[in-house]
Tab-separated table of C-alpha atoms and ligand atoms in Angstrom:
chain	number	residue	atom	x	y	z
Q	21	MET	CA	-6.060	16.944	-12.863
Q	22	LYS	CA	-3.767	14.009	-12.178
Q	23	LYS	CA	-5.309	10.580	-12.550
Q	24	ILE	CA	-4.431	7.442	-10.579
Q	25	LEU	CA	-5.624	3.940	-11.390
Q	26	THR	CA	-5.783	1.838	-8.251
Q	27	ILE	CA	-6.120	-1.937	-8.470
Q	28	GLN	CA	-7.221	-3.741	-5.281
Q	29	ASP	CA	-10.267	-5.364	-3.689
Q	30	ILE	CA	-13.427	-3.785	-2.344
Q	31	SER	CA	-14.102	-4.958	1.184
Q	32	CYS	CA	-17.615	-3.568	1.559
Q	33	PHE	CA	-17.376	-3.207	5.334
Q	34	GLY	CA	-14.178	-2.707	7.295
Q	35	LYS	CA	-12.376	0.305	5.831
Q	36	CYS	CA	-9.399	-0.886	3.813
Q	37	SER	CA	-8.160	-1.153	0.235
Q	38	LEU	CA	-10.525	0.648	-2.176
Q	39	THR	CA	-12.828	2.046	0.511
Q	40	ILE	CA	-9.779	3.955	1.759
Q	41	ALA	CA	-7.962	4.658	-1.527
Q	42	LEU	CA	-10.991	6.118	-3.315
Q	43	PRO	CA	-12.081	8.690	-0.714
Q	44	VAL	CA	-8.564	9.634	0.412
Q	45	ILE	CA	-6.944	10.078	-3.005
Q	46	SER	CA	-10.034	11.898	-4.318
Q	47	ALA	CA	-9.955	14.265	-1.322
Q	48	MET	CA	-6.354	15.057	-2.254
Q	49	GLY	CA	-7.589	16.428	-5.570
Q	50	VAL	CA	-6.557	13.486	-7.733
Q	51	GLU	CA	-8.991	11.647	-9.997
Q	52	THR	CA	-9.183	8.087	-8.726
Q	53	VAL	CA	-10.041	5.326	-11.149
Q	54	ILE	CA	-10.715	1.967	-9.529
Q	55	LEU	CA	-10.265	-1.566	-10.772
Q	56	PRO	CA	-11.777	-3.902	-8.151
Q	57	THR	CA	-10.095	-7.312	-8.049
Q	58	ALA	CA	-12.786	-8.883	-5.841
Q	59	VAL	CA	-15.793	-7.921	-3.759
Q	60	LEU	CA	-15.686	-9.128	-0.147
Q	61	SER	CA	-18.384	-8.637	2.464
Q	62	THR	CA	-15.663	-7.492	4.899
Q	63	HIS	CA	-11.865	-7.609	5.020
Q	64	THR	CA	-10.327	-10.942	5.911
Q	65	MET	CA	-9.882	-10.258	9.614
Q	66	PHE	CA	-13.608	-10.911	10.081
Q	67	LYS	CA	-14.877	-14.465	10.244
Q	68	ASN	CA	-17.156	-15.915	7.535
Q	69	PHE	CA	-16.547	-13.196	4.959
Q	70	THR	CA	-17.885	-13.714	1.426
Q	71	VAL	CA	-15.722	-13.260	-1.693
Q	72	LYS	CA	-16.696	-12.759	-5.315
Q	73	ASP	CA	-13.587	-12.957	-7.439
Q	74	LEU	CA	-13.498	-10.515	-10.386
Q	75	THR	CA	-10.473	-11.857	-12.273
Q	76	ASP	CA	-12.521	-12.406	-15.434
Q	77	GLN	CA	-13.615	-8.754	-15.435
Q	78	LEU	CA	-10.170	-7.129	-15.291
Q	79	LEU	CA	-9.091	-7.365	-18.932
Q	80	PRO	CA	-12.532	-6.529	-20.406
Q	81	ILE	CA	-12.648	-3.391	-18.242
Q	82	VAL	CA	-9.145	-2.172	-19.129
Q	83	ASN	CA	-9.613	-3.033	-22.814
Q	84	HIS	CA	-12.618	-0.729	-22.815
Q	85	TRP	CA	-10.539	2.039	-21.191
Q	86	LYS	CA	-7.781	1.519	-23.738
Q	87	SER	CA	-10.263	1.860	-26.609
Q	88	GLU	CA	-11.466	5.125	-25.048
Q	89	GLY	CA	-7.876	6.459	-24.959
Q	90	ILE	CA	-7.865	6.733	-21.157
Q	91	ARG	CA	-4.432	7.355	-19.581
Q	92	PHE	CA	-3.111	7.370	-16.035
Q	93	ASP	CA	-0.382	9.375	-14.317
Q	94	ALA	CA	0.109	6.593	-11.772
Q	95	ILE	CA	-0.973	3.026	-11.173
Q	96	TYR	CA	-1.204	1.996	-7.532
Q	97	THR	CA	-1.755	-1.652	-6.627
Q	98	GLY	CA	-2.652	-3.099	-3.238
Q	99	TYR	CA	-4.313	-6.362	-2.191
Q	100	LEU	CA	-4.592	-8.613	-5.257
Q	101	GLY	CA	-6.525	-11.826	-4.865
Q	102	SER	CA	-4.490	-14.444	-6.717
Q	103	ALA	CA	-1.390	-15.263	-8.743
Q	104	GLU	CA	-3.497	-14.919	-11.876
Q	105	GLU	CA	-4.484	-11.382	-10.911
Q	106	ILE	CA	-0.823	-10.522	-10.419
Q	107	GLU	CA	-0.089	-11.701	-13.968
Q	108	ILE	CA	-3.006	-9.654	-15.336
Q	109	THR	CA	-1.802	-6.634	-13.376
Q	110	LYS	CA	1.573	-6.919	-15.147
Q	111	GLN	CA	-0.270	-6.900	-18.488
Q	112	ILE	CA	-2.162	-3.789	-17.376
Q	113	PHE	CA	1.159	-2.072	-16.580
Q	114	ASP	CA	2.362	-2.923	-20.098
Q	115	MET	CA	-0.840	-1.563	-21.641
Q	116	PHE	CA	-0.870	1.769	-19.812
Q	117	ARG	CA	2.713	2.543	-18.852
Q	118	THR	CA	4.377	5.527	-20.516
Q	119	ASP	CA	7.685	7.217	-19.614
Q	120	ASP	CA	5.762	9.387	-17.132
Q	121	THR	CA	3.596	6.768	-15.416
Q	122	MET	CA	4.480	6.130	-11.786
Q	123	ILE	CA	3.996	2.489	-10.799
Q	124	PHE	CA	3.469	2.267	-7.033
Q	125	ILE	CA	3.139	-1.215	-5.542
Q	126	ASP	CA	2.065	-2.073	-2.031
Q	127	PRO	CA	2.528	-5.874	-2.043
Q	128	VAL	CA	-0.223	-6.437	0.521
Q	129	MET	CA	-0.128	-10.053	1.690
Q	130	ALA	CA	1.251	-10.388	5.228
Q	131	ASP	CA	1.957	-8.797	8.586
Q	132	ASN	CA	3.497	-9.695	11.955
Q	133	GLY	CA	5.488	-12.552	10.450
Q	134	LYS	CA	2.479	-14.269	8.834
Q	135	LEU	CA	0.809	-14.375	5.425
Q	136	TYR	CA	-2.874	-13.342	5.288
Q	137	ALA	CA	-5.412	-16.174	5.104
Q	138	ALA	CA	-5.726	-16.229	1.305
Q	139	PHE	CA	-2.015	-16.473	0.450
Q	140	ASP	CA	0.878	-18.927	0.346
Q	141	GLU	CA	4.616	-18.689	-0.285
Q	142	ALA	CA	4.199	-19.135	-4.038
Q	143	TYR	CA	1.969	-16.054	-4.047
Q	144	ALA	CA	4.686	-14.134	-2.204
Q	145	LYS	CA	7.199	-15.055	-4.914
Q	146	GLN	CA	4.729	-13.924	-7.571
Q	147	ASN	CA	4.419	-10.596	-5.764
Q	148	ALA	CA	8.202	-10.271	-5.818
Q	149	GLY	CA	7.985	-10.559	-9.609
Q	150	LEU	CA	5.355	-7.817	-9.691
Q	151	CYS	CA	7.598	-5.557	-7.607
Q	152	ALA	CA	10.238	-5.804	-10.332
Q	153	CYS	CA	7.940	-3.662	-12.516
Q	154	ALA	CA	7.616	-0.832	-9.992
Q	155	ASP	CA	8.987	2.640	-9.559
Q	156	ILE	CA	8.162	2.488	-5.857
Q	157	ILE	CA	7.422	-0.446	-3.549
Q	158	VAL	CA	6.294	-0.140	0.068
Q	159	PRO	CA	6.324	-3.578	1.740
Q	160	ASN	CA	6.246	-3.995	5.498
Q	161	ILE	CA	9.033	-6.076	7.052
Q	162	THR	CA	7.038	-9.321	6.891
Q	163	GLU	CA	6.235	-8.863	3.199
Q	164	ALA	CA	9.845	-7.978	2.463
Q	165	CYS	CA	11.006	-11.174	4.206
Q	166	PHE	CA	8.611	-13.370	2.237
Q	167	MET	CA	9.672	-11.779	-1.051
Q	168	THR	CA	13.420	-12.046	-0.389
Q	169	ASP	CA	13.676	-15.342	1.545
Q	170	THR	CA	14.863	-13.537	4.631
Q	171	GLU	CA	14.245	-14.761	8.143
Q	172	TYR	CA	11.576	-12.636	9.863
Q	173	ARG	CA	12.644	-11.090	13.133
Q	174	GLU	CA	10.568	-9.348	15.772
Q	175	GLU	CA	13.701	-7.722	17.154
Q	176	TYR	CA	16.221	-6.332	14.716
Q	177	ASP	CA	18.911	-3.715	14.238
Q	178	GLU	CA	19.740	-1.266	11.481
Q	179	ALA	CA	22.055	-3.757	9.755
Q	180	TYR	CA	19.101	-6.166	9.352
Q	181	ILE	CA	16.988	-3.390	7.791
Q	182	LEU	CA	19.794	-2.354	5.431
Q	183	ARG	CA	20.230	-5.983	4.368
Q	184	LEU	CA	16.497	-6.259	3.679
Q	185	LEU	CA	16.561	-3.026	1.660
Q	186	ASP	CA	19.476	-4.317	-0.362
Q	187	ARG	CA	17.650	-7.568	-1.112
Q	188	LEU	CA	14.488	-5.655	-2.029
Q	189	ALA	CA	16.544	-3.511	-4.391
Q	190	GLY	CA	17.575	-6.766	-6.070
Q	191	LEU	CA	13.929	-7.333	-7.037
Q	192	GLY	CA	14.247	-4.403	-9.457
Q	193	ALA	CA	12.125	-1.462	-8.259
Q	194	LYS	CA	13.649	2.033	-8.381
Q	195	THR	CA	12.721	3.120	-4.860
Q	196	VAL	CA	12.155	0.622	-2.067
Q	197	VAL	CA	10.583	1.723	1.187
Q	198	LEU	CA	10.185	-0.541	4.196
Q	199	THR	CA	7.248	0.392	6.420
Q	200	GLY	CA	6.717	-0.323	10.104
Q	201	VAL	CA	10.419	0.010	10.896
Q	202	SER	CA	11.168	0.752	14.532
Q	203	LEU	CA	14.814	1.481	15.329
Q	204	SER	CA	14.345	2.854	18.804
Q	205	LYS	CA	11.878	2.358	21.603
Q	206	GLY	CA	8.642	4.301	21.158
Q	207	LYS	CA	9.311	5.152	17.502
Q	208	THR	CA	8.169	3.701	14.200
Q	209	GLY	CA	8.349	4.744	10.583
Q	210	ILE	CA	9.905	4.072	7.221
Q	211	TYR	CA	13.368	3.267	5.924
Q	212	GLY	CA	13.868	3.763	2.195
Q	213	LEU	CA	16.498	3.300	-0.471
Q	214	ASP	CA	16.847	5.006	-3.826
Q	215	THR	CA	18.380	2.128	-5.760
Q	216	LYS	CA	19.811	4.402	-8.469
Q	217	THR	CA	21.826	6.648	-6.161
Q	218	GLY	CA	22.255	4.196	-3.272
Q	219	LYS	CA	21.000	6.915	-0.901
Q	220	THR	CA	18.928	5.796	2.073
Q	221	PHE	CA	16.327	7.847	3.902
Q	222	ILE	CA	14.607	7.377	7.186
Q	223	TYR	CA	11.611	8.979	8.840
Q	224	GLN	CA	10.337	8.020	12.260
Q	225	ASN	CA	7.519	9.319	14.406
Q	226	ASP	CA	6.152	8.377	17.782
Q	227	ARG	CA	4.796	4.880	17.918
Q	228	VAL	CA	1.119	4.727	18.840
Q	229	ASP	CA	0.526	1.571	20.796
Q	230	ALA	CA	-2.298	0.165	18.694
Q	231	SER	CA	-2.502	-1.794	15.486
Q	232	TYR	CA	-5.360	-1.245	13.088
Q	233	HIS	CA	-6.440	-2.662	9.820
Q	234	GLY	CA	-6.201	-0.453	6.745
Q	235	THR	CA	-3.400	1.763	8.040
Q	236	GLY	CA	-1.032	0.456	5.351
Q	237	ASP	CA	-3.628	1.337	2.715
Q	238	LEU	CA	-3.992	4.800	4.222
Q	239	PHE	CA	-0.222	5.323	4.175
Q	240	SER	CA	0.108	4.172	0.550
Q	241	SER	CA	-2.887	6.181	-0.668
Q	242	VAL	CA	-1.498	9.412	0.793
Q	243	ALA	CA	2.037	8.724	-0.436
Q	244	VAL	CA	0.985	8.003	-4.022
Q	245	GLY	CA	-1.573	10.846	-4.044
Q	246	ALA	CA	1.106	13.331	-2.976
Q	247	ALA	CA	3.895	11.929	-5.148
Q	248	VAL	CA	1.785	11.954	-8.317
Q	249	GLN	CA	1.236	15.675	-7.787
Q	250	GLY	CA	4.992	16.247	-7.896
Q	251	MET	CA	5.785	16.342	-4.191
Q	252	PRO	CA	9.361	15.116	-3.512
Q	253	LEU	CA	9.170	11.477	-2.433
Q	254	LEU	CA	10.605	12.013	1.013
Q	255	ASP	CA	7.997	14.700	1.761
Q	256	ALA	CA	5.229	12.494	0.395
Q	257	PHE	CA	6.290	9.657	2.702
Q	258	ARG	CA	6.711	11.991	5.681
Q	259	ILE	CA	3.165	13.331	5.280
Q	260	ALA	CA	1.802	9.816	4.753
Q	261	ALA	CA	3.486	8.639	7.965
Q	262	ASP	CA	2.398	11.673	10.008
Q	263	TYR	CA	-1.160	11.438	8.728
Q	264	THR	CA	-1.398	7.717	9.466
Q	265	ALA	CA	-0.079	8.244	13.015
Q	266	LEU	CA	-2.507	11.128	13.585
Q	267	THR	CA	-5.428	9.030	12.338
Q	268	ILE	CA	-4.590	6.165	14.704
Q	269	GLU	CA	-4.407	8.635	17.604
Q	270	GLU	CA	-7.782	10.105	16.683
Q	271	THR	CA	-9.305	6.644	16.349
Q	272	LEU	CA	-8.167	5.789	19.876
Q	273	LYS	CA	-10.165	8.787	21.130
Q	274	ASN	CA	-13.381	7.380	19.664
Q	275	PRO	CA	-15.394	5.944	22.577
Q	276	ASP	CA	-16.745	3.195	20.271
Q	277	LYS	CA	-13.148	2.164	19.408
Q	278	PRO	CA	-13.877	0.230	16.220
Q	279	TRP	CA	-11.380	-2.665	16.092
Q	280	TYR	CA	-11.713	-3.208	12.361
Q	281	GLY	CA	-10.440	0.082	10.922
Q	282	VAL	CA	-9.394	3.696	11.485
Q	283	ASP	CA	-11.482	6.882	11.533
Q	284	PHE	CA	-9.769	8.510	8.563
Q	285	GLU	CA	-12.986	10.397	7.857
Q	286	THR	CA	-12.310	12.681	10.813
Q	287	THR	CA	-8.717	13.486	9.833
Q	288	ILE	CA	-9.123	14.305	6.127
Q	289	PRO	CA	-9.269	18.078	6.868
Q	290	ALA	CA	-5.949	17.743	8.728
Q	291	LEU	CA	-4.461	15.895	5.746
Q	292	LEU	CA	-5.442	18.690	3.404
Q	293	LYS	CA	-3.770	21.210	5.734
Q	294	MET	CA	-0.565	19.127	5.824
Q	295	LEU	CA	-0.521	19.079	2.038
Q	296	LYS	CA	-0.905	22.852	1.751
Q	297	LYS	CA	2.084	23.621	4.001
U	13	LIG	O1	-5.588	-3.719	4.410
U	13	LIG	C1	-5.141	-4.739	3.608
U	13	LIG	C2	-6.254	-5.638	3.179
U	13	LIG	C3	-6.911	-5.369	1.997
U	13	LIG	N1	-7.925	-6.150	1.557
U	13	LIG	C4	-8.321	-7.220	2.263
U	13	LIG	C5	-7.701	-7.532	3.446
U	13	LIG	C6	-6.635	-6.753	3.908
U	13	LIG	C7	-5.944	-7.115	5.137
U	13	LIG	O2	-6.227	-8.065	5.794
U	13	LIG	O3	-8.144	-8.587	4.160
U	13	LIG	C8	-9.436	-8.070	1.746
């Protein structure tokens, strides 16, 4: 069985980061090893959330794993709490990376032109340094702008996206994939670049007019869970995008309409069917 280590926070309530990665990647038939960077009462879109930072636990935990001879087929990082945790994450890559380890980085820190509450521009630059270590990075447009000193635009054209991809490639990852890219009305999706071949790829589906927390984590979890099992990258991203769109649609049908996260629990059977096709 393939084994993924995922490094991100646990937001106890709210459905994001590890409370999405663990159930979703496990359901895909991949052993999911977690390294929690912090425990929060909720994600940071709630008011008055509590945070217990776990920076001092990271190296003791991984040192124990190393002494047990534990190995990973992929390492997937999401929301990291601080610049120090980014530095430790780089050390963890060095400790566990082999020629076959896929390093998948979702540099979670911003959306809609703004950094999340806990972060500043220095943190964004640190994240750019982390992305240099990756095989695959999946920033949204806002994160890409912060990491490459590019002006954020609400309205853009394909030339803007290609310029962003080119700048992201300059950070050093092998495959760079921009998420949340909308090139025509009513559509949204990804635009990627294989930096070795210079080939770009694009996948768009219908835009669902709602924005939910945790959808980026859902997308990344599915993409890395599929890719680690040998699925061609473009297929892995296509399924991740379709599944995320389907889950948002299903969530909108829920009469309780939770604002804080998506009902991925109801769409896991559909995900497994998509993966079998
Ligand atoms: O979904 C990304 C995410 C992860 N973890 C925490 C967050 C967020 C987004 O806001 O607050 C704690």
